[in-house]
GROMACS .gro file of C-alpha atoms in nm:
model
  145
    1MET     CA    1  10.386  12.877  10.114
    2SER     CA    2  10.426  13.018  10.487
    3ASN     CA    3  10.185  13.297  10.572
    4GLN     CA    4  10.262  13.550  10.840
    5ASP     CA    5  10.096  13.868  10.969
    6LEU     CA    6  10.241  14.226  10.889
    7VAL     CA    7  10.103  14.506  11.073
    8LEU     CA    8  10.033  14.792  10.819
    9LEU     CA    9  10.018  15.149  10.922
   10ASP     CA   10   9.732  15.359  10.781
   11GLN     CA   11   9.869  15.692  10.694
   12THR     CA   12   9.537  15.868  10.724
   13ASP     CA   13   9.431  15.812  11.096
   14GLY     CA   14   9.744  15.631  11.230
   15THR     CA   15   9.579  15.319  11.285
   16ALA     CA   16   9.725  14.949  11.254
   17GLY     CA   17   9.580  14.679  11.085
   18THR     CA   18   9.680  14.351  10.976
   19ALA     CA   19   9.736  14.178  10.626
   20ALA     CA   20   9.834  13.845  10.568
   21VAL     CA   21  10.132  13.827  10.374
   22SER     CA   22  10.242  13.551  10.129
   23GLY     CA   23  10.532  13.541   9.971
   24THR     CA   24  10.594  13.837   9.779
   25ALA     CA   25  10.235  13.909   9.718
   26GLY     CA   26  10.136  14.295   9.700
   27ILE     CA   27  10.077  14.468  10.047
   28PRO     CA   28   9.795  14.723   9.952
   29GLY     CA   29   9.912  15.066  10.049
   30SER     CA   30  10.256  14.939  10.160
   31ALA     CA   31  10.407  15.203   9.912
   32ASP     CA   32  10.269  15.494  10.098
   33CYS     CA   33  10.169  15.336  10.411
   34CYS     CA   34  10.379  15.577  10.665
   35PRO     CA   35  10.473  15.917  10.623
   36GLY     CA   36  10.836  15.982  10.616
   37LEU     CA   37  10.998  16.079  10.962
   38LEU     CA   38  11.053  16.425  10.831
   39THR     CA   39  10.697  16.495  10.703
   40ALA     CA   40  10.525  16.390  11.012
   41PRO     CA   41  10.615  16.239  11.371
   42LEU     CA   42  10.533  15.885  11.434
   43ASP     CA   43  10.262  15.811  11.665
   44GLU     CA   44  10.357  15.545  11.950
   45ASP     CA   45  10.231  15.235  11.765
   46GLN     CA   46  10.393  15.335  11.452
   47ALA     CA   47  10.716  15.380  11.637
   48ALA     CA   48  10.672  15.040  11.823
   49GLU     CA   49  10.618  14.857  11.491
   50LEU     CA   50  10.886  15.008  11.325
   51ALA     CA   51  11.132  14.932  11.611
   52LYS     CA   52  11.056  14.592  11.561
   53VAL     CA   53  11.218  14.604  11.205
   54PHE     CA   54  11.484  14.815  11.310
   55LYS     CA   55  11.583  14.577  11.583
   56ALA     CA   56  11.600  14.275  11.343
   57LEU     CA   57  11.842  14.486  11.136
   58GLY     CA   58  12.009  14.613  11.440
   59ASP     CA   59  12.234  14.256  11.440
   60PRO     CA   60  12.538  14.221  11.227
   61VAL     CA   61  12.444  13.836  11.158
   62ARG     CA   62  12.051  13.938  11.072
   63LEU     CA   63  12.213  14.207  10.824
   64ARG     CA   64  12.427  13.983  10.674
   65LEU     CA   65  12.159  13.734  10.596
   66LEU     CA   66  11.922  13.979  10.470
   67SER     CA   67  12.192  14.105  10.226
   68MET     CA   68  12.274  13.747  10.114
   69ILE     CA   69  11.913  13.653  10.053
   70ALA     CA   70  11.846  14.007   9.872
   71SER     CA   71  12.122  14.005   9.650
   72ARG     CA   72  12.114  13.630   9.536
   73ALA     CA   73  12.051  13.564   9.179
   74GLY     CA   74  11.712  13.440   9.117
   75GLY     CA   75  11.568  13.591   9.432
   76GLU     CA   76  11.568  13.314   9.669
   77VAL     CA   77  11.831  13.108   9.864
   78CYS     CA   78  11.807  12.794  10.014
   79VAL     CA   79  11.953  12.766  10.394
   80CYS     CA   80  12.172  12.524  10.312
   81ASP     CA   81  12.356  12.799  10.119
   82LEU     CA   82  12.343  13.024  10.395
   83THR     CA   83  12.474  12.837  10.701
   84PRO     CA   84  12.822  12.764  10.589
   85ALA     CA   85  12.874  13.139  10.546
   86PHE     CA   86  12.875  13.181  10.949
   87ASP     CA   87  13.056  13.028  11.224
   88LEU     CA   88  12.727  12.950  11.395
   89SER     CA   89  12.539  12.650  11.454
   90GLN     CA   90  12.236  12.565  11.212
   91PRO     CA   91  11.982  12.613  11.483
   92THR     CA   92  12.133  12.973  11.568
   93VAL     CA   93  12.123  13.071  11.180
   94SER     CA   94  11.764  12.963  11.197
   95HIS     CA   95  11.643  13.141  11.493
   96HIS     CA   96  11.817  13.474  11.317
   97LEU     CA   97  11.631  13.399  10.995
   98LYS     CA   98  11.286  13.351  11.217
   99LEU     CA   99  11.331  13.693  11.348
  100LEU     CA  100  11.393  13.852  11.020
  101ARG     CA  101  11.072  13.653  10.940
  102GLN     CA  102  10.867  13.777  11.194
  103ALA     CA  103  10.970  14.144  11.098
  104GLY     CA  104  10.850  14.122  10.782
  105LEU     CA  105  11.172  14.142  10.595
  106ILE     CA  106  11.191  13.788  10.433
  107ASP     CA  107  10.934  13.506  10.374
  108CYS     CA  108  11.002  13.142  10.312
  109GLU     CA  109  10.900  12.798  10.186
  110ARG     CA  110  10.999  12.422  10.278
  111ARG     CA  111  11.077  12.219   9.976
  112GLY     CA  112  11.133  11.871  10.114
  113THR     CA  113  11.433  11.895  10.359
  114TRP     CA  114  11.520  12.237  10.288
  115VAL     CA  115  11.373  12.592  10.339
  116TYR     CA  116  11.420  12.855  10.085
  117TYR     CA  117  11.403  13.222  10.152
  118TRP     CA  118  11.351  13.527   9.951
  119LEU     CA  119  11.310  13.920  10.032
  120VAL     CA  120  10.995  14.093  10.070
  121PRO     CA  121  11.065  14.380   9.869
  122GLU     CA  122  10.757  14.585   9.983
  123MET     CA  123  10.903  14.607  10.351
  124THR     CA  124  11.210  14.741  10.206
  125ASP     CA  125  11.032  14.985   9.997
  126ARG     CA  126  10.849  15.100  10.303
  127LEU     CA  127  11.168  15.141  10.511
  128ALA     CA  128  11.321  15.340  10.232
  129ALA     CA  129  10.998  15.558  10.214
  130ILE     CA  130  11.003  15.623  10.560
  131LEU     CA  131  11.398  15.723  10.557
  132THR     CA  132  11.405  15.947  10.252
  133ARG     CA  133  11.372  16.297  10.273
  134PRO     CA  134  11.106  16.457  10.066
  135THR     CA  135  11.236  16.597   9.744
  136GLY     CA  136  11.315  16.950   9.751
  137ALA     CA  137  11.311  16.944  10.162
  138PRO     CA  138  11.648  17.108  10.300
  139ALA     CA  139  11.858  16.898  10.509
  140PRO     CA  140  11.841  16.966  10.871
  141ASP     CA  141  12.078  17.239  11.001
  142GLY     CA  142  12.430  17.102  11.038
  143ALA     CA  143  12.347  16.765  10.836
  144ALA     CA  144  12.521  16.679  10.511
  145SER     CA  145  12.317  16.656  10.228
   0.00000   0.00000   0.00000
């Protein structure tokens, strides 16, 4: 199984550390690693790390790839099933998948000729926690609820 380093941000002092992530193994403290955007401002390092993830999500092809992987029954999908869905060459699709992997959103494993991808739910949970307004918090002025 492929390993990659994922930067985890410590909520208590804002320092960054790394943890080896393999597959969908739990990430210590991932559920509450970062304060929500409405509870405390992000420091420079936190913002830089989150920007890498949002940049990976900012491309329509990568967003579709992530959606296809996340919604796949059984939790994983072969690259051979992803490539035909796009009017792109196989190396271009692989490049987009690599960027999603580097952002910590997906992980993969080579099985013979093919590579299988799956979602890293801890990262999507982390993003959801950062973007979620605290329960009972009022919406900013002029914002819809």
